[in-house]
Structure formats: C-alpha cells, structure tokens
Short mmCIF file of C-alpha atoms in Angstrom, two decimals:
data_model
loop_
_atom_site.label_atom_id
_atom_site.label_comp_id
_atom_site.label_asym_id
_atom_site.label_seq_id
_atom_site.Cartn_x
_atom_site.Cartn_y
_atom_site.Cartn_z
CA UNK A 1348 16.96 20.30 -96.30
CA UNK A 1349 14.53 17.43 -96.91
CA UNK A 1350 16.18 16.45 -100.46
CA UNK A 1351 19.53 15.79 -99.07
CA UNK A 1352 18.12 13.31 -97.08
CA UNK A 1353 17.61 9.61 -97.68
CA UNK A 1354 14.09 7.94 -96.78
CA UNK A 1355 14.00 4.92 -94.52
CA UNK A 1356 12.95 2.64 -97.37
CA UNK A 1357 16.29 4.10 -99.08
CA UNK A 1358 18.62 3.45 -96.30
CA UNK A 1359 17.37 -0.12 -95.99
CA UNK A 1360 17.93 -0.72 -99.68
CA UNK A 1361 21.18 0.41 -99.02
CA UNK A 1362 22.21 -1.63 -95.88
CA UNK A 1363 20.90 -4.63 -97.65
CA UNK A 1364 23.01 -4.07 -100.56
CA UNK A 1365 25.78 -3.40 -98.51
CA UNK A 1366 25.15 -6.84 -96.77
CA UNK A 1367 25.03 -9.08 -100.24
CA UNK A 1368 28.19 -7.30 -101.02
CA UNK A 1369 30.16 -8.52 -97.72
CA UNK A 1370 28.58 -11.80 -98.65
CA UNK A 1371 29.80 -11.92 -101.94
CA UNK A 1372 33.38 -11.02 -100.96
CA UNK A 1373 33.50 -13.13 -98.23
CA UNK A 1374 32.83 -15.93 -100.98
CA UNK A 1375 35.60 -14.72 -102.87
CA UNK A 1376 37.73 -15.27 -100.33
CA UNK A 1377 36.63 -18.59 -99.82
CA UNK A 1378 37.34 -19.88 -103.12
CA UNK A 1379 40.34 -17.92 -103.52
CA UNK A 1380 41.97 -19.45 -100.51
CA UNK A 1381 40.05 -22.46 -100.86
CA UNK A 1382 42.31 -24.61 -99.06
CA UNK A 1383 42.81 -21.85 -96.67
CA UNK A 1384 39.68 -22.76 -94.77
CA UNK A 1385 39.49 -25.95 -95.09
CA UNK A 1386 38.12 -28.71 -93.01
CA UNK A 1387 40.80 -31.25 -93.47
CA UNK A 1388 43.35 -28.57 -93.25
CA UNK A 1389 42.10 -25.78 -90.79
CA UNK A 1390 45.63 -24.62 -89.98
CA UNK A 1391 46.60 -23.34 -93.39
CA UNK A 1392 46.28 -19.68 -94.64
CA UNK A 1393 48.11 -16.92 -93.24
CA UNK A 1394 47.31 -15.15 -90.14
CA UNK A 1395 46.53 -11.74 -92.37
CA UNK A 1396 44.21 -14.24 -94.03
CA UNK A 1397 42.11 -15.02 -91.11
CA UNK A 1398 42.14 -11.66 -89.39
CA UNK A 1399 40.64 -10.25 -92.24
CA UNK A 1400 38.32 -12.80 -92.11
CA UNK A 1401 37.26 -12.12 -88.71
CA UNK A 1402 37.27 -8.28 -89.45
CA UNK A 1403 34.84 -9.56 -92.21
CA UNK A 1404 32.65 -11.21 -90.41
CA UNK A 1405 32.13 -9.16 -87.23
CA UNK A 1406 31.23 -6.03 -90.02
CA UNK A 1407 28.74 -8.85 -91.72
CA UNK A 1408 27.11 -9.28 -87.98
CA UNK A 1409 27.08 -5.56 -87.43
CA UNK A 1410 25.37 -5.20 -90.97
CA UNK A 1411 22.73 -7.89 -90.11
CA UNK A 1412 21.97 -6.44 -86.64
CA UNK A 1413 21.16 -3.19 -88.54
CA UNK A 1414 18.70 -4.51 -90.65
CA UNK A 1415 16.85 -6.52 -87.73
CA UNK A 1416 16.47 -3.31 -86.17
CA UNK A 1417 15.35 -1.77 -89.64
CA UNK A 1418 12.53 -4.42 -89.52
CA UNK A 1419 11.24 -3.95 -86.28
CA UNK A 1420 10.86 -0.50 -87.24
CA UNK A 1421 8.64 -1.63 -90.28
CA UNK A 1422 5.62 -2.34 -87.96
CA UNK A 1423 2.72 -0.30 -87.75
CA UNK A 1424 3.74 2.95 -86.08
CA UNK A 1425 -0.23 3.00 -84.76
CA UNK A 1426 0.17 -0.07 -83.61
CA UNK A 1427 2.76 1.16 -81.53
CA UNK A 1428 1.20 4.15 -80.08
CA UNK A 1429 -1.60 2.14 -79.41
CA UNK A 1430 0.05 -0.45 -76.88
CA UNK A 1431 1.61 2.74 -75.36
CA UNK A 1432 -1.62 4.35 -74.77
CA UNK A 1433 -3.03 1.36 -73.76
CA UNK A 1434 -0.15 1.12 -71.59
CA UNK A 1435 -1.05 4.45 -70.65
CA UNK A 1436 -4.68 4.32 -69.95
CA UNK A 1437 -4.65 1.10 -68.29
CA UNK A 1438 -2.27 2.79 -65.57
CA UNK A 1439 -4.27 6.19 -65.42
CA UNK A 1440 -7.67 3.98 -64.73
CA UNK A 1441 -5.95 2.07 -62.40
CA UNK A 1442 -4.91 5.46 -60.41
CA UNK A 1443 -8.65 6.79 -60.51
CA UNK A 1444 -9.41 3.69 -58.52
CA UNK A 1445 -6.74 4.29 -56.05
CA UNK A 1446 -7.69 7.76 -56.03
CA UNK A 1447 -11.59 6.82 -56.02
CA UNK A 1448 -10.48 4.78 -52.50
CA UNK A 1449 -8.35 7.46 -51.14
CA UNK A 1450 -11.65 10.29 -51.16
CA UNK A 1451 -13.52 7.19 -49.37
CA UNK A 1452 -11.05 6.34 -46.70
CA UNK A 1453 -10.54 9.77 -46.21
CA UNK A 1454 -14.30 10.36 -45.39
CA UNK A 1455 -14.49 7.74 -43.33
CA UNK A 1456 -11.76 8.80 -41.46
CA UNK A 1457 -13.74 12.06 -41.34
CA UNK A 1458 -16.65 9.96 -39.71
CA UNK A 1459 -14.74 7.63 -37.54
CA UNK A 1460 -12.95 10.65 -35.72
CA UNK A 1461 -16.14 12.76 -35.33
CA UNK A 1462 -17.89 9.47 -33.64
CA UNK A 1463 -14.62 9.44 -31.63
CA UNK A 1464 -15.13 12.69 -30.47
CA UNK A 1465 -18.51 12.31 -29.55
CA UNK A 1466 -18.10 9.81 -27.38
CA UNK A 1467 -15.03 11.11 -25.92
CA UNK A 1468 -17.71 14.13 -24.71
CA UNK A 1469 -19.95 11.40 -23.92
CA UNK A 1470 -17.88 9.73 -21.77
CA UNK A 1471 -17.08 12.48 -20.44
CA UNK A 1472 -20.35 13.36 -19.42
CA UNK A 1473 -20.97 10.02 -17.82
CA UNK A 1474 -18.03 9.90 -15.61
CA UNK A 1475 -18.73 13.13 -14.09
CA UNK A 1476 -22.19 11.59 -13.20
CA UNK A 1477 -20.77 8.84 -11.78
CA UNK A 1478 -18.00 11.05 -9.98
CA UNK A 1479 -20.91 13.72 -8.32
CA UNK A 1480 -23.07 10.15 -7.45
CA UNK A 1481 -20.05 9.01 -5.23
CA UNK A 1482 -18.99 12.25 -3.88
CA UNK A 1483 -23.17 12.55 -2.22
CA UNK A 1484 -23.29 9.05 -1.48
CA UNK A 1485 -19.73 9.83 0.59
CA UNK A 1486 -21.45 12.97 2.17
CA UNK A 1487 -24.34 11.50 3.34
CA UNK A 1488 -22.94 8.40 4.61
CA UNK A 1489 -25.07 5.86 2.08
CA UNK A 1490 -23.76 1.98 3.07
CA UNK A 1491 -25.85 0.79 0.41
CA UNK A 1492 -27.79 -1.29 2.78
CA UNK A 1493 -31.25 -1.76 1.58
CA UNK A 1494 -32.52 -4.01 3.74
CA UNK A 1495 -31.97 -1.36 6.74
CA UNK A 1496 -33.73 1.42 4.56
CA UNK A 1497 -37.06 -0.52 3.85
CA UNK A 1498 -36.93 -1.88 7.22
CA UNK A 1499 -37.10 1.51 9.03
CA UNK A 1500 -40.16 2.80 6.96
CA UNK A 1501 -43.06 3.86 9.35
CA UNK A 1502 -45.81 1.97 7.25
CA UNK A 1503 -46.36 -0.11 4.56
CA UNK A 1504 -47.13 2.73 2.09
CA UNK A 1505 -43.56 4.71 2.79
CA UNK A 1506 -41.48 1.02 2.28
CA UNK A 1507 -43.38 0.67 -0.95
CA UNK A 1508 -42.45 4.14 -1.85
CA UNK A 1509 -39.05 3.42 -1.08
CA UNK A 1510 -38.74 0.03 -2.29
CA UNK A 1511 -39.90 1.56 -6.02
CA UNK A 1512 -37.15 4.38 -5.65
CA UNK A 1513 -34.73 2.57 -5.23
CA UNK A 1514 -36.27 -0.11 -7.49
CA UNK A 1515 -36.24 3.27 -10.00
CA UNK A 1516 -32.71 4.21 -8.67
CA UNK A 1517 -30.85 1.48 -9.36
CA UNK A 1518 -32.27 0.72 -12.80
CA UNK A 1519 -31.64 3.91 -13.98
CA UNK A 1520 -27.73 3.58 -12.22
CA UNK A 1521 -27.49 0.20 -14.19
CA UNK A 1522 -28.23 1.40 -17.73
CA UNK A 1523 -25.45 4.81 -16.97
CA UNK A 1524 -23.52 1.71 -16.02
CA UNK A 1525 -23.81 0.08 -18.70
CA UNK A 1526 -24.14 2.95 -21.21
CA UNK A 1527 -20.54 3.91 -19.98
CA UNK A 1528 -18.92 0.57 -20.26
CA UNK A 1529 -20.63 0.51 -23.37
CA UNK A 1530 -19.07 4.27 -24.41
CA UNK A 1531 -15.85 2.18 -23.69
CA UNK A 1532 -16.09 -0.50 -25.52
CA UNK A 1533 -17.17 2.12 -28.86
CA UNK A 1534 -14.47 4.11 -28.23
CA UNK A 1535 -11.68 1.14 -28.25
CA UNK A 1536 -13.08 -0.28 -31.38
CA UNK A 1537 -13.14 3.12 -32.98
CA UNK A 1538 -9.04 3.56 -32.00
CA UNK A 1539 -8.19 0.52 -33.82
CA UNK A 1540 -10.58 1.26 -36.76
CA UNK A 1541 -9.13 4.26 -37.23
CA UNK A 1542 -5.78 3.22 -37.29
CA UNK A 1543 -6.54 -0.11 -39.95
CA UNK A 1544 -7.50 3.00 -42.14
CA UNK A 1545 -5.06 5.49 -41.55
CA UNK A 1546 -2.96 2.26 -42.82
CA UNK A 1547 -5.28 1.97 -45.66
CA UNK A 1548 -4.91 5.47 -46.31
CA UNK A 1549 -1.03 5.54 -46.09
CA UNK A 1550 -1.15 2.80 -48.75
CA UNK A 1551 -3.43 4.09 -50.81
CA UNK A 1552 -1.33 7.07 -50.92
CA UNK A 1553 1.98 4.95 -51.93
CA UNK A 1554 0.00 3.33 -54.37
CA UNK A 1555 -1.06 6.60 -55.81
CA UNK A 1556 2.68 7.71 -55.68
CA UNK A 1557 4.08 4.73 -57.34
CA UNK A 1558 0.95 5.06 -60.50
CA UNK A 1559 1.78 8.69 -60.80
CA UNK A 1560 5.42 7.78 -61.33
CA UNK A 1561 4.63 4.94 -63.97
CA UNK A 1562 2.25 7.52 -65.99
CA UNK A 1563 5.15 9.74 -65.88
CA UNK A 1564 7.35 6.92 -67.69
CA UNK A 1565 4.63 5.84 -70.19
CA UNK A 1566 3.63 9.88 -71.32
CA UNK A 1567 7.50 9.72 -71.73
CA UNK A 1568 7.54 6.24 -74.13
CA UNK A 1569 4.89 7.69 -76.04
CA UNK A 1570 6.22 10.86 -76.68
CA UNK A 1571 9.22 9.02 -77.54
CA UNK A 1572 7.43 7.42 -80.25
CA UNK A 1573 6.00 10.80 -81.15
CA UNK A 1574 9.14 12.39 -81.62
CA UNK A 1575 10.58 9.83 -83.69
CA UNK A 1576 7.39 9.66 -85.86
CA UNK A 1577 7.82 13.53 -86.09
CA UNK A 1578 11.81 13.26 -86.94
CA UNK A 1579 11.16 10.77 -89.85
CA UNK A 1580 9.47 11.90 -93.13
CA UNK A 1581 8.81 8.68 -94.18
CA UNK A 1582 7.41 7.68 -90.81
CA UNK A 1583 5.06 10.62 -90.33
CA UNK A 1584 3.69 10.12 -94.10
CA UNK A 1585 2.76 6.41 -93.33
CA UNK A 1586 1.34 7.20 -89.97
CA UNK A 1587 -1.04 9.66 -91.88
CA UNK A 1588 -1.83 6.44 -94.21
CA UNK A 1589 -2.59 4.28 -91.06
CA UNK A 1590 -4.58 7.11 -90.06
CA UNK A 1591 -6.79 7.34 -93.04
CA UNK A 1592 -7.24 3.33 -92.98
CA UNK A 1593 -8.54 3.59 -89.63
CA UNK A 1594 -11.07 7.01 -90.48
CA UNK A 1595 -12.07 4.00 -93.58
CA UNK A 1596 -12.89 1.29 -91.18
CA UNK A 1597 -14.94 3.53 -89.16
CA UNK A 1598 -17.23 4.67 -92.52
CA UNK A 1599 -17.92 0.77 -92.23
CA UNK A 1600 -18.89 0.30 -88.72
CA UNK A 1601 -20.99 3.28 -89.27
CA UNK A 1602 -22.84 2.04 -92.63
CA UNK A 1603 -22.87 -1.53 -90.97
CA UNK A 1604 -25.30 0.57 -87.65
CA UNK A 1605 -27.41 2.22 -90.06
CA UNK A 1606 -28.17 -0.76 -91.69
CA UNK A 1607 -28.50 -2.99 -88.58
CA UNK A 1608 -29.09 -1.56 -85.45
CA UNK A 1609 -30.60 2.26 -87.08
CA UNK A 1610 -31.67 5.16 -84.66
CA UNK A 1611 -35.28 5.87 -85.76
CA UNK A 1612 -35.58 9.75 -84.43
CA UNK A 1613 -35.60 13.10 -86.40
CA UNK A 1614 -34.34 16.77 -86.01
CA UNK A 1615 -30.39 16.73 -86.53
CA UNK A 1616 -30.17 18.31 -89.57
CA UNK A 1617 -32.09 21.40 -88.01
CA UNK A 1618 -28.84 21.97 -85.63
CA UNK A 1619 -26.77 23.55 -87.63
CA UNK A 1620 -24.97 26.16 -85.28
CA UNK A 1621 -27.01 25.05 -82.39
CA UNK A 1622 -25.14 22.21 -81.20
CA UNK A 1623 -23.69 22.29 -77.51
CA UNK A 1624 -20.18 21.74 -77.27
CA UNK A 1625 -18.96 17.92 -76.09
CA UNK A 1626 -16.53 19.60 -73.62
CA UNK A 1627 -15.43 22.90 -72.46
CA UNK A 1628 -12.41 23.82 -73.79
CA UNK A 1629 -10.69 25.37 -76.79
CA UNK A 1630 -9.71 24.16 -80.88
CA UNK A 1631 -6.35 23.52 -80.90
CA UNK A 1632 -6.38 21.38 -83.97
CA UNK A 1633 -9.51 22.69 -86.65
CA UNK A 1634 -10.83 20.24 -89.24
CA UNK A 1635 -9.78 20.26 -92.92
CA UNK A 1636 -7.36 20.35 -95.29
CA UNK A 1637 -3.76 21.59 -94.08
CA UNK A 1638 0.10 21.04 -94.47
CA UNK A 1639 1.85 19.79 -92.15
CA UNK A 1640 4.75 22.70 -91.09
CA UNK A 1641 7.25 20.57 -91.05
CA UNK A 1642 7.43 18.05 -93.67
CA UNK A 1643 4.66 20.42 -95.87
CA UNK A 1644 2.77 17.07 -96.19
CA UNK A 1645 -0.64 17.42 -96.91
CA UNK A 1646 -3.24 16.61 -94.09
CA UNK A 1647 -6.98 16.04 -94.08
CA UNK A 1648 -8.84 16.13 -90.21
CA UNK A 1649 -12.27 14.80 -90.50
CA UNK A 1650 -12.63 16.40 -87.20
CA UNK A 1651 -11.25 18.89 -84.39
CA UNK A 1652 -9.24 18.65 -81.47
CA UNK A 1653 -10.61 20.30 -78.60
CA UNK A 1654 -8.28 20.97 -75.44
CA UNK A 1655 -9.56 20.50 -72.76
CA UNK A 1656 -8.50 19.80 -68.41
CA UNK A 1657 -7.28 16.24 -68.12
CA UNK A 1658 -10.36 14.23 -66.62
CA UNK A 1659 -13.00 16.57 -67.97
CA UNK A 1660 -16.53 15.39 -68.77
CA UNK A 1661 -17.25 14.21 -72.33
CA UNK A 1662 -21.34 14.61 -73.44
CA UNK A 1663 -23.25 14.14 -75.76
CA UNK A 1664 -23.92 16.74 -78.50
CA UNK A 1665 -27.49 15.46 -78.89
CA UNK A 1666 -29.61 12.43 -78.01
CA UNK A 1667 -29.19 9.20 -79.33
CA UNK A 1668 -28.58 5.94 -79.47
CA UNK A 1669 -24.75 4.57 -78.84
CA UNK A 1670 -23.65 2.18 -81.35
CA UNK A 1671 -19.84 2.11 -80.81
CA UNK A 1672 -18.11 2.18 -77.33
CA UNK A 1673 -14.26 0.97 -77.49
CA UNK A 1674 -10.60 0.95 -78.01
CA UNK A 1675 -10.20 1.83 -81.34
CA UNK A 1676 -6.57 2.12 -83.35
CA UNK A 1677 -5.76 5.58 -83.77
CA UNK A 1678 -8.05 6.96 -81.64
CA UNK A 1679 -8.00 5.23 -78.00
CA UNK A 1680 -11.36 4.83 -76.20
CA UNK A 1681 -13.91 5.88 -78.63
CA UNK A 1682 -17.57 5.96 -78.49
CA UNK A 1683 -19.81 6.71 -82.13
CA UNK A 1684 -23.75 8.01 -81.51
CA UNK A 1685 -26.25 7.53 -83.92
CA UNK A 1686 -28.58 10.52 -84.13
CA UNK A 1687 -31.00 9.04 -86.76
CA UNK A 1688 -31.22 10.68 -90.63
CA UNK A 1689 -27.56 9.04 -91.05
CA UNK A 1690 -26.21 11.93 -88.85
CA UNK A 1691 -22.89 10.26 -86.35
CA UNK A 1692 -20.92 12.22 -83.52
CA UNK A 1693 -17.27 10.58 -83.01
CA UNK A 1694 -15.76 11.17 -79.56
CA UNK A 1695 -12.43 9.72 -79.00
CA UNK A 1696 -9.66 10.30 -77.28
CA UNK A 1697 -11.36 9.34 -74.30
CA UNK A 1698 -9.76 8.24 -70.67
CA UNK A 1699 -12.93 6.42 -69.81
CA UNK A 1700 -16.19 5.21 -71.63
CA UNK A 1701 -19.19 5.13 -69.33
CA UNK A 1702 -21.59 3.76 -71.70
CA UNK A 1703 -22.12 0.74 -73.71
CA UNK A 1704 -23.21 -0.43 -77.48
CA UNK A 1705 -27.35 0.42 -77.08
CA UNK A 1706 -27.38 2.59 -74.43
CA UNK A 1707 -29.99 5.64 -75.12
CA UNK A 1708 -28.03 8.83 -74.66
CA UNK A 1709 -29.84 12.44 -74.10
CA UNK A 1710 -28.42 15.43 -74.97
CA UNK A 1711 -25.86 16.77 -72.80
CA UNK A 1712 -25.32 13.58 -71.03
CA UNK A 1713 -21.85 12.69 -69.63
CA UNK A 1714 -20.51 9.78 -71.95
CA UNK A 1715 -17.24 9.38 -70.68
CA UNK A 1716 -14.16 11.28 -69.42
CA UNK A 1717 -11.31 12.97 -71.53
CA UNK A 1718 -7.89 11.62 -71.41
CA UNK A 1719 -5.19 11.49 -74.28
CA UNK A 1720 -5.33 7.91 -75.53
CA UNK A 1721 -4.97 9.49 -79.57
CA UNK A 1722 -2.51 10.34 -81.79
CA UNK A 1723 -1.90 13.30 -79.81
CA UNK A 1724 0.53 14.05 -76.68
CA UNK A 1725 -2.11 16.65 -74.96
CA UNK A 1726 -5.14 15.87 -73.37
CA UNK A 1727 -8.43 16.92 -74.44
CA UNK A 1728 -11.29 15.99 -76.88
CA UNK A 1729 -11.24 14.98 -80.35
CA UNK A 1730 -14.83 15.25 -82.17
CA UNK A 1731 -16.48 14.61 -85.64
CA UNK A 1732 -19.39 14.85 -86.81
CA UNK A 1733 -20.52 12.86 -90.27
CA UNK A 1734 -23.22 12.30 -92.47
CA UNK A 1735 -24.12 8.97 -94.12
CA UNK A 1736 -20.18 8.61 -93.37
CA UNK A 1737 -19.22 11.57 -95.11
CA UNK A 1738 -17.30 14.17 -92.50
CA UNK A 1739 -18.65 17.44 -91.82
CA UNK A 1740 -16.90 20.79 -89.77
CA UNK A 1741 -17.79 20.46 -86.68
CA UNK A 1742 -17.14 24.64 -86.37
CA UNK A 1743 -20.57 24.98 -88.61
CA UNK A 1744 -22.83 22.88 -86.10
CA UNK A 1745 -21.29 23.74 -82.82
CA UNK A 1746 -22.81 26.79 -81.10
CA UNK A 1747 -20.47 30.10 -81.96
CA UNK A 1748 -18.89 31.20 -78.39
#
C-alpha cells in the first residue's frame, strides 16, 4: 500500500517541476508572440492568445500557492506540537486557578451562611428578650420613672439598693441593646457579602465554562496535528528524528549536572526492583525497541508511558537533588533528578512542575502533577530512568505489582 505512494519530499519535487515547466512555456509564448504582449503595442495578439495566457497564469498562481503551503509544512512537526501543548497547558493551568478560586469561594460561602444563621438564632434570641421585658414592664405598670422609685425608699440603705439595681439593670439592658443592634448591623453586612460572592462564584463558574471549552478546541488542534503526523510516512519518520535529537540534548544537560552541579549520595544502584512507582497507573507504552504498526518503522523508547487520571500526583522514585525543571521540546513540562553514582529519573509529560533547579527531593515526594503536554494525546506519565546518560528499563527497577 505504502509503495504506491509518493513521499512528501517527492510530491514537492514534483510540484516544483511542474512550476519551472509553466514558467518555461509561458516564456515561449512570450517570444513567440513577442509583439503580442508588447508594451508599445498592448492591443495586438488574438483574444485565444490572451485567454490562454490568463488560463496560464491563474494555473502558475495555483502551482505557487501549493508549494507555500508545502513549505510551511517543512517546519519542525515538534515544534508544532509544542506551541499546541503549550497552548494547551497554559489554558489547563489557567482553569486550576479558576477552579483553585471556585473551592475557596465556595467555602466561604459555606462560612458566611453558617455565621448568617447564627445570628439569625441570635437575633432571635434577643428579640424575644426584649419582647418578654416589655410585655412585664406593661403588666406591672413600670413608667420608667426613677426619680419616683429612689425617692419612695424607706431609708438610705433600700435607695442605695435600688439605685445599684437599677444602676445593674440598665447596664445590662444597654449592652442587649446594643448587642442586638449590633446582631443587625452583622447580619446586613453578611447579606451583601454573600451576595458579592455568590457573584464571584457565578463568574468563576463562567470562567471555568468558557476554559473548559477552549481545552476542548486545543486537545482538538493537537490531535489534528497528531493525525496528520500519523497519516504521513514521511512525517511520522522525521518526527521520530526530532524525537531522538531531543532524547540527545538531554544526554547533555545530564553530563553538563554531573559535571557541575553533582548529587554527592549513594545507594541507587541497590534498587533494582525496589523502586516505587512515580504514579499510579498502568504501561501503556513499554520501553525498547518496536515497530511502529502502521508504517513498520522502527522505534526505540528510552522510557515508558504510564497512564494515569488526568491531574494525578507525580513523585519522586527516590531522593535527590533536582537539576532540570522545564518546558522541554518533545516532552512538555519536564523535571530530571539526580540520584548521585550518575543514576537520572526523567519525568515529563507533566501538567505542572512544583519544584525548581536545586531543590532536595525525598523519596516519594510529590514533584508535580500529570497532564499530557508530550508527544502523546492521553494523559498520564512518561518516565526514564538512565545511567551516566545511557537509558535503562524502567520495568527492571520499578517494584513488580
């Protein structure tokens, strides 16, 4: 199926050769019909003559539109997949935050309504006091004139008893006073705090809506890139290239730590089949040498794709010492430990990178959060492990399960 087909390189050969030879007869007709076209004599030349030179030309621009479009597919097809999972991952980050300050408006919500409702009871409370205070001042017929009630005391000692009473009385009737007003006052402010964030909430939740929708689109552009990478031979084969530069330039940023910034600890190398896994979830993509099922092209993975829940915690294998922590081509967010003896774990693939270059990391410590900023149109974890830059199966240090 495959040998009947031409390769992209051929099929620009062949629109480009197809373009010099419209050029080439178009200058035949030029200096065939020289005076045809002519500046000093434009109106000469048959009208077959200059219909078939427009027919000419409009092929000639359809011809040259082709090939811009063949070069713009020329560029690096990681390049590509990289702005759309940056694309991507700048959109799903931005959504965490909205989602982050939907859980906190919705607890304070929580709060603000459960203050509400105390004081609601509270109020409550206090205005049946101050209803049962009126309905025995009505019964016993109380003017409120205190002048009358210390003047008819019998002595001196029953005046001062009844001058602190009522001294007691109405202190104690001022602060329910004022602790009702005050129940009030809490109670209005509450209202129109919890209305400012049931609007905070409601746009929170629209802003949610409208990120969900734009992740939507952008898994959609990049699987749109996928598919045509996966449609094209020639495309898939030079992604696999790009992909093997990039697995090179990490071998260098890896010699470069060992040489400047090494991890001085011991005791990797005594792991084998010990390890703890970096996430929970299952191989969907084992390391080695395979072929590819559809084009039967021949692929090395320096390392395994793990599948795992979309937002899942990414740790740490073992402790060490971080000496990579970024975007990197062909692998989205990815952070590189150094575990001392020349032993690396790679972790990319990542939605979010908690730590940065020289942070300490112990063993199962949460580095960062899965997400599907790869290669790959699923989410989950892709890991390596590698000695003095050399890959090794992760399967053989990972703990059997």
């Amino acid at each position: 199926m495959h040998d009947t087909r031409y390769t992209m390189h051929d099929t620009r050969k062949r629109q480009s050769l197809h373009f010099v030879s419209c050029i080439l007869y178009l200058a035949s007709i030029f200096l065939l019909n020289g005076t045809a076209f002519s500046a000093e004599n434009p109106k000469v030349g048959s009208d077959s003559q200059r219909e078939e030179y427009k027919k000419l030309q409009k092929e000639i621009d359809t011809h040259q539109e082709k090939i811009e479009k063949t070069k713009k597919v020329e560029h690096s097809i990681l390049e590509e997949l990289d702005r759309a999972n940056r694309d991507l991952n700048h959109v799903q980050s931005e959504l965490r935050k909205y989602r982050a300050k939907l859980r906190l408006t919705e607890n304070e919500i929580r709060k603000v309504e459960a203050d509400i409702s105390a004081n609601k009871a509270r109020l409550a409370k206090q205005a049946e006091w101050l209803k049962r205070k009126l309905r025995i001042m009505q019964r016993h017929g109380y003017s409120g004139d205190v002048i009358l009630l210390l003047l008819t005391s019998d002595d001196i000692s029953q005046l001062m008893r009844r001058w602190r009473y009522i001294k007691e009385i109405t202190v104690y009737d001022h602060k329910m006073l004022e602790g009702y007003k005050q129940t009030i006052d809490n109670l209005d402010k509450q209202e129109n705090q919890l209305k400012s964030l049931r609007a905070e909430l409601k746009a929170n939740e629209e802003n949610i809506e409208v990120n969900e929708a734009s992740i939507l689109e952008k898994k959609k552009g990049k699987e749109r890139v996928l598919s045509s990478v996966r449609k094209e031979k020639s495309s898939y084969e030079k992604m696999l290239k790009e992909l093997r530069e990039s697995s090179s330039r990490l071998l260098e940023i890896i010699r470069r730590s060992e040489e400047t910034d090494a991890y001085a600890a011991k005791g990797f190398h005594n792991l084998k089949g010990r390890l703890p896994w970096p996430v929970h979830g299952k191989v969907a993509i084992p390391y080695g040498a395979q072929k590819d099922p559809q084009f039967n092209t021949p692929v090395f993975r320096n390392g395994i794709h793990i599948k795992a829940e979309d937002d899942s915690n990414a740790r740490a294998v073992y402790s060490g010492k971080v000496v990579f922590a970024e975007w990197f081509k062909g692998y989205g967010q990815l952070v590189i430990i150094s575990h001392g003896e020349g032993y690396h774990t790679l972790y990319a693939n990542l939605a979010e990178i908690f730590y940065k270059v020289g942070d300490i990391i112990k063993e199962q410590q949460v580095i960062g959060r899965v997400g599907e900023s790869g290669t790959l149109s699923s989410s989950g974890l892709y890991f390596e492990i590698r000695y003095k830059g050399k890959p090794l199966d992760p399967a053989q240090w990972l703990k059997r399960r």
